[in-house]
Amino acid sequence: MKRISGLKLLDEREGAGTPAKKGDRVVYNTRIFLNQGDEVLLNETQAEHLPKEMVRVEGGVTFIDHSIVLGRRQAIAGVEHALMGMKVGGYRKVRVSPHLAYRDQGVPDLIPADAVLIVELWVNKVVESSGSSQNDRGKLS
């Protein structure tokens, strides 16, 4: 993972295949925690409004299959930077400073303003910008 100010790698397990790069479509799952350890129930909140095929529950934990194109600012900056270089089946746990997350706005009733976040990411699929695909779903663990 490229080192940038405000993003600290806490844990990592490498996946298989070609690393995700700018322009690639990445399908991933995430869990977000406040720095004190409380989980942000964003997945549960989103699950109420998404098609069932995007939602899965494993071990009592709700996961959403998020899909973004890297480099298009479709996720918070800390998540997008952490996904760069990940491979299918890979896992990263990162600490994200507020300036790479929700800044002084937060997310009402979920994430306070200026919150430091702990984010866990699992990559399920990488579709390279050239159109070829790595689509083995990574196991969550």
CSV table of N, CA and C in Angstrom, one decimal:
chain,number,residue,atom,x,y,z
A,1,MET,N,0.9,-1.2,0.0
A,1,MET,CA,0.0,0.0,0.0
A,1,MET,C,0.9,1.2,0.0
A,2,LYS,N,0.6,2.2,-0.9
A,2,LYS,CA,1.3,3.4,-0.9
A,2,LYS,C,1.1,4.2,0.4
A,3,ARG,N,2.2,4.7,0.9
A,3,ARG,CA,2.1,5.4,2.2
A,3,ARG,C,1.7,6.8,1.9
A,4,ILE,N,0.6,7.2,2.6
A,4,ILE,CA,0.1,8.6,2.5
A,4,ILE,C,-0.2,9.1,4.0
A,5,SER,N,-0.1,10.3,4.2
A,5,SER,CA,-0.4,10.9,5.5
A,5,SER,C,-1.8,10.7,5.8
A,6,GLY,N,-2.1,10.2,7.0
A,6,GLY,CA,-3.5,10.0,7.5
A,6,GLY,C,-4.0,8.6,7.2
A,7,LEU,N,-3.2,7.7,6.7
A,7,LEU,CA,-3.7,6.3,6.4
A,7,LEU,C,-2.6,5.4,6.9
A,8,LYS,N,-2.9,4.6,7.9
A,8,LYS,CA,-2.0,3.6,8.5
A,8,LYS,C,-2.4,2.2,8.4
A,9,LEU,N,-1.6,1.4,7.8
A,9,LEU,CA,-1.9,-0.1,7.7
A,9,LEU,C,-1.7,-0.7,9.0
A,10,LEU,N,-2.8,-1.4,9.5
A,10,LEU,CA,-2.8,-2.1,10.8
A,10,LEU,C,-2.6,-3.6,10.6
A,11,ASP,N,-3.2,-4.2,9.5
A,11,ASP,CA,-3.1,-5.6,9.2
A,11,ASP,C,-3.3,-5.8,7.8
A,12,GLU,N,-2.8,-6.9,7.2
A,12,GLU,CA,-2.9,-7.2,5.8
A,12,GLU,C,-2.7,-8.7,5.5
A,13,ARG,N,-3.6,-9.2,4.6
A,13,ARG,CA,-3.4,-10.5,4.1
A,13,ARG,C,-3.5,-10.4,2.6
A,14,GLU,N,-2.5,-10.9,1.9
A,14,GLU,CA,-2.4,-10.7,0.4
A,14,GLU,C,-3.4,-11.7,-0.2
A,15,GLY,N,-4.0,-11.3,-1.3
A,15,GLY,CA,-4.9,-12.1,-2.1
A,15,GLY,C,-4.1,-12.7,-3.2
A,16,ALA,N,-4.8,-13.0,-4.3
A,16,ALA,CA,-4.1,-13.6,-5.5
A,16,ALA,C,-4.5,-12.8,-6.7
A,17,GLY,N,-3.6,-12.9,-7.7
A,17,GLY,CA,-3.9,-12.2,-9.0
A,17,GLY,C,-3.2,-10.9,-9.1
A,18,THR,N,-3.7,-10.1,-10.0
A,18,THR,CA,-3.1,-8.8,-10.4
A,18,THR,C,-3.6,-7.7,-9.4
A,19,PRO,N,-2.7,-6.9,-8.8
A,19,PRO,CA,-3.2,-5.9,-7.9
A,19,PRO,C,-4.1,-4.8,-8.6
A,20,ALA,N,-5.1,-4.4,-7.8
A,20,ALA,CA,-6.0,-3.4,-8.3
A,20,ALA,C,-5.3,-2.1,-8.5
A,21,LYS,N,-5.6,-1.4,-9.6
A,21,LYS,CA,-5.0,-0.1,-9.9
A,21,LYS,C,-6.0,0.9,-10.4
A,22,LYS,N,-5.6,2.2,-10.5
A,22,LYS,CA,-6.5,3.2,-10.9
A,22,LYS,C,-7.2,2.8,-12.2
A,23,GLY,N,-8.5,3.0,-12.3
A,23,GLY,CA,-9.3,2.7,-13.5
A,23,GLY,C,-9.9,1.3,-13.4
A,24,ASP,N,-9.5,0.4,-12.5
A,24,ASP,CA,-10.1,-0.9,-12.3
A,24,ASP,C,-11.4,-0.8,-11.5
A,25,ARG,N,-12.4,-1.6,-11.8
A,25,ARG,CA,-13.6,-1.7,-11.0
A,25,ARG,C,-13.3,-2.8,-9.9
A,26,VAL,N,-13.5,-2.4,-8.7
A,26,VAL,CA,-13.3,-3.3,-7.5
A,26,VAL,C,-14.6,-3.5,-6.8
A,27,VAL,N,-14.9,-4.8,-6.5
A,27,VAL,CA,-16.1,-5.2,-5.7
A,27,VAL,C,-15.5,-5.6,-4.3
A,28,TYR,N,-15.9,-4.9,-3.3
A,28,TYR,CA,-15.3,-5.2,-2.0
A,28,TYR,C,-16.4,-5.1,-0.9
A,29,ASN,N,-16.0,-5.6,0.3
A,29,ASN,CA,-16.8,-5.5,1.5
A,29,ASN,C,-16.0,-4.8,2.5
A,30,THR,N,-16.7,-4.1,3.4
A,30,THR,CA,-16.1,-3.3,4.4
A,30,THR,C,-16.8,-3.4,5.8
A,31,ARG,N,-16.1,-3.2,6.8
A,31,ARG,CA,-16.6,-3.0,8.2
A,31,ARG,C,-15.9,-1.7,8.7
A,32,ILE,N,-16.6,-0.8,9.3
A,32,ILE,CA,-16.1,0.4,9.8
A,32,ILE,C,-16.3,0.5,11.3
A,33,PHE,N,-15.2,0.9,12.0
A,33,PHE,CA,-15.3,1.1,13.5
A,33,PHE,C,-14.8,2.5,13.8
A,34,LEU,N,-15.4,3.0,14.9
A,34,LEU,CA,-14.8,4.3,15.4
A,34,LEU,C,-13.5,3.9,16.1
A,35,ASN,N,-12.6,4.9,16.3
A,35,ASN,CA,-11.3,4.6,16.9
A,35,ASN,C,-11.4,3.9,18.3
A,36,GLN,N,-12.5,4.2,19.0
A,36,GLN,CA,-12.7,3.6,20.3
A,36,GLN,C,-13.1,2.1,20.2
A,37,GLY,N,-13.4,1.7,19.0
A,37,GLY,CA,-13.8,0.3,18.9
A,37,GLY,C,-15.3,0.0,18.6
A,38,ASP,N,-16.1,1.0,18.7
A,38,ASP,CA,-17.6,0.8,18.4
A,38,ASP,C,-17.8,0.7,16.9
A,39,GLU,N,-18.5,-0.4,16.5
A,39,GLU,CA,-18.8,-0.6,15.1
A,39,GLU,C,-19.8,0.4,14.6
A,40,VAL,N,-19.5,1.0,13.4
A,40,VAL,CA,-20.5,1.9,12.7
A,40,VAL,C,-21.4,1.0,11.9
A,41,LEU,N,-22.7,1.0,12.2
A,41,LEU,CA,-23.7,0.1,11.6
A,41,LEU,C,-24.1,0.6,10.2
A,42,LEU,N,-23.2,1.1,9.4
A,42,LEU,CA,-23.5,1.6,8.1
A,42,LEU,C,-24.0,0.5,7.2
A,43,ASN,N,-23.4,-0.7,7.2
A,43,ASN,CA,-23.9,-1.8,6.4
A,43,ASN,C,-25.3,-2.1,6.7
A,44,GLU,N,-25.7,-2.2,7.9
A,44,GLU,CA,-27.1,-2.5,8.3
A,44,GLU,C,-28.0,-1.4,7.8
A,45,THR,N,-27.6,-0.2,7.9
A,45,THR,CA,-28.4,1.0,7.5
A,45,THR,C,-28.6,0.9,5.9
A,46,GLN,N,-27.5,0.6,5.2
A,46,GLN,CA,-27.6,0.6,3.8
A,46,GLN,C,-28.4,-0.6,3.3
A,47,ALA,N,-28.3,-1.7,4.0
A,47,ALA,CA,-29.0,-3.0,3.6
A,47,ALA,C,-30.5,-2.8,3.5
A,48,GLU,N,-31.0,-1.9,4.3
A,48,GLU,CA,-32.5,-1.6,4.3
A,48,GLU,C,-32.9,-1.0,3.0
A,49,HIS,N,-32.0,-0.5,2.2
A,49,HIS,CA,-32.4,0.3,1.0
A,49,HIS,C,-31.8,-0.3,-0.3
A,50,LEU,N,-31.1,-1.5,-0.2
A,50,LEU,CA,-30.4,-2.0,-1.4
A,50,LEU,C,-31.1,-3.3,-1.8
A,51,PRO,N,-30.9,-3.7,-3.1
A,51,PRO,CA,-31.4,-5.0,-3.5
A,51,PRO,C,-30.7,-6.2,-2.7
A,52,LYS,N,-31.5,-7.2,-2.5
A,52,LYS,CA,-31.0,-8.3,-1.7
A,52,LYS,C,-29.8,-9.0,-2.2
A,53,GLU,N,-29.6,-8.9,-3.6
A,53,GLU,CA,-28.4,-9.6,-4.1
A,53,GLU,C,-27.1,-8.8,-3.8
A,54,MET,N,-27.2,-7.6,-3.3
A,54,MET,CA,-26.0,-6.9,-2.8
A,54,MET,C,-25.7,-7.1,-1.4
A,55,VAL,N,-26.6,-7.8,-0.6
A,55,VAL,CA,-26.4,-7.9,0.8
A,55,VAL,C,-26.2,-9.4,1.2
A,56,ARG,N,-25.3,-9.6,2.1
A,56,ARG,CA,-25.2,-11.0,2.6
A,56,ARG,C,-24.8,-10.9,4.1
A,57,VAL,N,-25.2,-11.9,4.8
A,57,VAL,CA,-25.0,-12.0,6.3
A,57,VAL,C,-24.1,-13.2,6.5
A,58,GLU,N,-23.0,-13.0,7.2
A,58,GLU,CA,-22.0,-14.1,7.6
A,58,GLU,C,-21.7,-14.0,9.0
A,59,GLY,N,-22.0,-15.0,9.8
A,59,GLY,CA,-21.7,-15.0,11.2
A,59,GLY,C,-22.4,-13.9,11.9
A,60,GLY,N,-23.6,-13.5,11.5
A,60,GLY,CA,-24.4,-12.4,12.1
A,60,GLY,C,-23.9,-11.0,11.7
A,61,VAL,N,-23.0,-10.9,10.8
A,61,VAL,CA,-22.5,-9.6,10.3
A,61,VAL,C,-23.0,-9.4,8.9
A,62,THR,N,-23.5,-8.2,8.7
A,62,THR,CA,-24.1,-7.8,7.4
A,62,THR,C,-22.9,-7.2,6.5
A,63,PHE,N,-22.9,-7.7,5.3
A,63,PHE,CA,-21.9,-7.2,4.3
A,63,PHE,C,-22.6,-6.7,3.1
A,64,ILE,N,-22.2,-5.6,2.6
A,64,ILE,CA,-22.7,-5.1,1.3
A,64,ILE,C,-21.6,-5.2,0.3
A,65,ASP,N,-22.0,-5.7,-0.9
A,65,ASP,CA,-21.0,-5.7,-2.0
A,65,ASP,C,-20.9,-4.4,-2.7
A,66,HIS,N,-19.9,-3.6,-2.3
A,66,HIS,CA,-19.7,-2.3,-2.9
A,66,HIS,C,-18.9,-2.4,-4.2
A,67,SER,N,-19.2,-1.6,-5.1
A,67,SER,CA,-18.5,-1.6,-6.4
A,67,SER,C,-18.1,-0.2,-6.8
A,68,ILE,N,-16.8,0.0,-7.0
A,68,ILE,CA,-16.3,1.3,-7.4
A,68,ILE,C,-15.3,1.2,-8.5
A,69,VAL,N,-15.0,2.3,-9.2
A,69,VAL,CA,-13.9,2.4,-10.1
A,69,VAL,C,-12.9,3.2,-9.4
A,70,LEU,N,-11.7,2.6,-9.2
A,70,LEU,CA,-10.6,3.3,-8.5
A,70,LEU,C,-10.2,4.6,-9.3
A,71,GLY,N,-10.0,5.7,-8.5
A,71,GLY,CA,-9.6,6.9,-9.1
A,71,GLY,C,-10.8,7.9,-9.5
A,72,ARG,N,-12.0,7.4,-9.3
A,72,ARG,CA,-13.1,8.3,-9.6
A,72,ARG,C,-13.8,8.9,-8.4
A,73,ARG,N,-13.2,8.7,-7.2
A,73,ARG,CA,-13.7,9.3,-6.0
A,73,ARG,C,-15.1,8.8,-5.6
A,74,GLN,N,-15.3,7.5,-5.8
A,74,GLN,CA,-16.7,7.0,-5.5
A,74,GLN,C,-16.8,6.4,-4.1
A,75,ALA,N,-15.7,6.5,-3.3
A,75,ALA,CA,-15.6,6.1,-1.9
A,75,ALA,C,-14.8,7.2,-1.2
A,76,ILE,N,-14.8,7.1,0.2
A,76,ILE,CA,-14.0,8.1,0.9
A,76,ILE,C,-12.5,7.8,0.5
A,77,ALA,N,-11.7,8.8,0.5
A,77,ALA,CA,-10.3,8.8,0.0
A,77,ALA,C,-9.5,7.7,0.7
A,78,GLY,N,-9.7,7.5,2.1
A,78,GLY,CA,-9.0,6.5,2.8
A,78,GLY,C,-9.3,5.1,2.3
A,79,VAL,N,-10.5,4.8,2.0
A,79,VAL,CA,-10.9,3.5,1.4
A,79,VAL,C,-10.3,3.3,0.1
A,80,GLU,N,-10.4,4.3,-0.8
A,80,GLU,CA,-9.9,4.2,-2.1
A,80,GLU,C,-8.4,4.0,-2.2
A,81,HIS,N,-7.7,4.7,-1.4
A,81,HIS,CA,-6.2,4.5,-1.3
A,81,HIS,C,-5.9,3.1,-0.7
A,82,ALA,N,-6.6,2.6,0.2
A,82,ALA,CA,-6.4,1.3,0.8
A,82,ALA,C,-6.6,0.2,-0.2
A,83,LEU,N,-7.6,0.4,-1.1
A,83,LEU,CA,-8.0,-0.6,-2.1
A,83,LEU,C,-6.9,-0.7,-3.2
A,84,MET,N,-6.2,0.3,-3.4
A,84,MET,CA,-5.2,0.3,-4.5
A,84,MET,C,-4.1,-0.7,-4.1
A,85,GLY,N,-3.8,-1.6,-5.1
A,85,GLY,CA,-2.8,-2.6,-4.9
A,85,GLY,C,-3.3,-3.9,-4.2
A,86,MET,N,-4.6,-3.9,-3.8
A,86,MET,CA,-5.1,-5.1,-3.2
A,86,MET,C,-5.5,-6.1,-4.3
A,87,LYS,N,-5.5,-7.4,-4.0
A,87,LYS,CA,-5.8,-8.5,-4.9
A,87,LYS,C,-7.0,-9.2,-4.4
A,88,VAL,N,-7.7,-10.0,-5.3
A,88,VAL,CA,-8.8,-10.8,-5.0
A,88,VAL,C,-8.5,-11.7,-3.8
A,89,GLY,N,-9.4,-11.7,-2.8
A,89,GLY,CA,-9.2,-12.5,-1.6
A,89,GLY,C,-8.4,-11.8,-0.6
A,90,GLY,N,-7.9,-10.6,-0.9
A,90,GLY,CA,-7.0,-9.8,0.0
A,90,GLY,C,-7.8,-9.2,1.1
A,91,TYR,N,-7.1,-8.8,2.2
A,91,TYR,CA,-7.7,-8.2,3.4
A,91,TYR,C,-6.8,-7.1,3.8
A,92,ARG,N,-7.3,-5.9,4.2
A,92,ARG,CA,-6.6,-4.9,4.9
A,92,ARG,C,-7.4,-4.3,6.0
A,93,LYS,N,-6.7,-3.9,7.0
A,93,LYS,CA,-7.3,-3.2,8.1
A,93,LYS,C,-6.4,-1.9,8.2
A,94,VAL,N,-7.1,-0.7,8.1
A,94,VAL,CA,-6.4,0.5,8.1
A,94,VAL,C,-7.0,1.5,9.1
A,95,ARG,N,-6.2,2.4,9.6
A,95,ARG,CA,-6.7,3.6,10.4
A,95,ARG,C,-6.7,4.8,9.4
A,96,VAL,N,-7.9,5.4,9.4
A,96,VAL,CA,-8.1,6.5,8.4
A,96,VAL,C,-8.4,7.8,9.2
A,97,SER,N,-7.6,8.8,9.0
A,97,SER,CA,-7.7,10.1,9.6
A,97,SER,C,-8.9,10.8,9.0
A,98,PRO,N,-9.5,11.8,9.8
A,98,PRO,CA,-10.7,12.5,9.3
A,98,PRO,C,-10.6,13.1,7.9
A,99,HIS,N,-9.4,13.6,7.6
A,99,HIS,CA,-9.3,14.3,6.3
A,99,HIS,C,-9.3,13.4,5.1
A,100,LEU,N,-9.2,12.1,5.4
A,100,LEU,CA,-9.4,11.1,4.3
A,100,LEU,C,-10.7,10.3,4.5
A,101,ALA,N,-11.6,10.8,5.4
A,101,ALA,CA,-12.9,10.1,5.6
A,101,ALA,C,-14.0,11.2,5.5
A,102,TYR,N,-14.7,11.5,6.6
A,102,TYR,CA,-15.9,12.3,6.5
A,102,TYR,C,-15.6,13.7,7.1
A,103,ARG,N,-14.3,14.1,7.3
A,103,ARG,CA,-13.9,15.4,7.8
A,103,ARG,C,-14.7,15.9,9.0
A,104,ASP,N,-15.1,17.2,8.9
A,104,ASP,CA,-15.8,17.8,10.0
A,104,ASP,C,-17.3,17.6,9.9
A,105,GLN,N,-17.7,16.9,8.8
A,105,GLN,CA,-19.2,16.7,8.6
A,105,GLN,C,-19.7,15.4,9.2
A,106,GLY,N,-18.9,14.4,9.2
A,106,GLY,CA,-19.4,13.1,9.8
A,106,GLY,C,-20.5,12.6,9.0
A,107,VAL,N,-21.2,11.6,9.5
A,107,VAL,CA,-22.5,11.1,8.9
A,107,VAL,C,-23.5,11.1,10.0
A,108,PRO,N,-24.6,11.9,9.9
A,108,PRO,CA,-25.5,12.0,11.0
A,108,PRO,C,-26.0,10.7,11.5
A,109,ASP,N,-26.0,10.6,12.9
A,109,ASP,CA,-26.4,9.4,13.6
A,109,ASP,C,-25.5,8.2,13.5
A,110,LEU,N,-24.4,8.3,12.7
A,110,LEU,CA,-23.5,7.1,12.6
A,110,LEU,C,-22.1,7.4,12.9
A,111,ILE,N,-21.5,8.5,12.3
A,111,ILE,CA,-20.1,8.8,12.4
A,111,ILE,C,-20.0,10.3,12.9
A,112,PRO,N,-19.4,10.5,14.0
A,112,PRO,CA,-19.3,11.9,14.5
A,112,PRO,C,-18.3,12.7,13.6
A,113,ALA,N,-18.4,14.0,13.7
A,113,ALA,CA,-17.5,14.9,13.0
A,113,ALA,C,-16.0,14.6,13.5
A,114,ASP,N,-15.1,14.8,12.6
A,114,ASP,CA,-13.6,14.6,12.8
A,114,ASP,C,-13.3,13.2,13.5
A,115,ALA,N,-14.0,12.2,13.1
A,115,ALA,CA,-13.8,10.9,13.6
A,115,ALA,C,-12.6,10.2,12.9
A,116,VAL,N,-11.8,9.5,13.7
A,116,VAL,CA,-10.7,8.6,13.2
A,116,VAL,C,-11.4,7.3,13.0
A,117,LEU,N,-11.3,6.6,11.9
A,117,LEU,CA,-12.0,5.4,11.6
A,117,LEU,C,-11.0,4.2,11.5
A,118,ILE,N,-11.4,3.1,11.9
A,118,ILE,CA,-10.7,1.8,11.6
A,118,ILE,C,-11.6,1.1,10.6
A,119,VAL,N,-11.0,0.8,9.4
A,119,VAL,CA,-11.7,0.2,8.3
A,119,VAL,C,-11.1,-1.1,7.9
A,120,GLU,N,-12.0,-2.2,7.9
A,120,GLU,CA,-11.6,-3.5,7.4
A,120,GLU,C,-12.1,-3.6,6.0
A,121,LEU,N,-11.3,-4.1,5.0
A,121,LEU,CA,-11.6,-4.3,3.6
A,121,LEU,C,-11.3,-5.7,3.1
A,122,TRP,N,-12.2,-6.2,2.4
A,122,TRP,CA,-12.0,-7.5,1.7
A,122,TRP,C,-12.3,-7.3,0.2
A,123,VAL,N,-11.4,-7.7,-0.6
A,123,VAL,CA,-11.7,-7.6,-2.1
A,123,VAL,C,-12.2,-8.9,-2.6
A,124,ASN,N,-13.4,-8.8,-3.3
A,124,ASN,CA,-14.0,-10.0,-3.9
A,124,ASN,C,-13.8,-10.1,-5.4
A,125,LYS,N,-13.6,-9.0,-6.1
A,125,LYS,CA,-13.5,-9.0,-7.5
A,125,LYS,C,-12.7,-7.8,-8.0
A,126,VAL,N,-11.9,-8.0,-9.0
A,126,VAL,CA,-11.2,-6.9,-9.6
A,126,VAL,C,-11.4,-7.0,-11.1
A,127,VAL,N,-12.0,-6.0,-11.8
A,127,VAL,CA,-12.2,-6.0,-13.2
A,127,VAL,C,-11.2,-5.0,-13.7
A,128,GLU,N,-10.2,-5.4,-14.4
A,128,GLU,CA,-9.1,-4.5,-14.9
A,128,GLU,C,-9.7,-3.6,-15.9
A,129,SER,N,-9.2,-2.4,-16.0
A,129,SER,CA,-9.7,-1.4,-16.9
A,129,SER,C,-9.7,-1.8,-18.4
A,130,SER,N,-8.8,-2.8,-18.7
A,130,SER,CA,-8.8,-3.3,-20.1
A,130,SER,C,-9.9,-4.3,-20.4
A,131,GLY,N,-10.7,-4.6,-19.3
A,131,GLY,CA,-11.9,-5.4,-19.5
A,131,GLY,C,-11.7,-6.9,-19.0
A,132,SER,N,-10.5,-7.3,-18.8
A,132,SER,CA,-10.3,-8.7,-18.3
A,132,SER,C,-10.8,-8.7,-16.8
A,133,SER,N,-11.1,-9.9,-16.3
A,133,SER,CA,-11.6,-10.0,-14.9
A,133,SER,C,-11.0,-11.0,-14.1
A,134,GLN,N,-10.8,-10.7,-12.8
A,134,GLN,CA,-10.4,-11.7,-11.8
A,134,GLN,C,-11.7,-11.8,-10.9
A,135,ASN,N,-12.4,-12.9,-11.0
A,135,ASN,CA,-13.6,-12.9,-10.2
A,135,ASN,C,-13.8,-14.0,-9.2
A,136,ASP,N,-12.7,-14.4,-8.7
A,136,ASP,CA,-12.8,-15.4,-7.6
A,136,ASP,C,-13.2,-14.6,-6.3
A,137,ARG,N,-14.2,-15.0,-5.7
A,137,ARG,CA,-14.7,-14.3,-4.4
A,137,ARG,C,-13.7,-14.6,-3.3
A,138,GLY,N,-13.2,-13.6,-2.6
A,138,GLY,CA,-12.3,-13.8,-1.5
A,138,GLY,C,-13.1,-14.3,-0.3
A,139,LYS,N,-12.6,-15.2,0.5
A,139,LYS,CA,-13.2,-15.6,1.7
A,139,LYS,C,-13.0,-14.6,2.8
A,140,LEU,N,-14.1,-14.3,3.5
A,140,LEU,CA,-14.0,-13.4,4.6
A,140,LEU,C,-13.5,-14.2,5.8
A,141,SER,N,-12.6,-13.6,6.6
A,141,SER,CA,-12.1,-14.3,7.8
A,141,SER,C,-11.8,-13.3,8.9
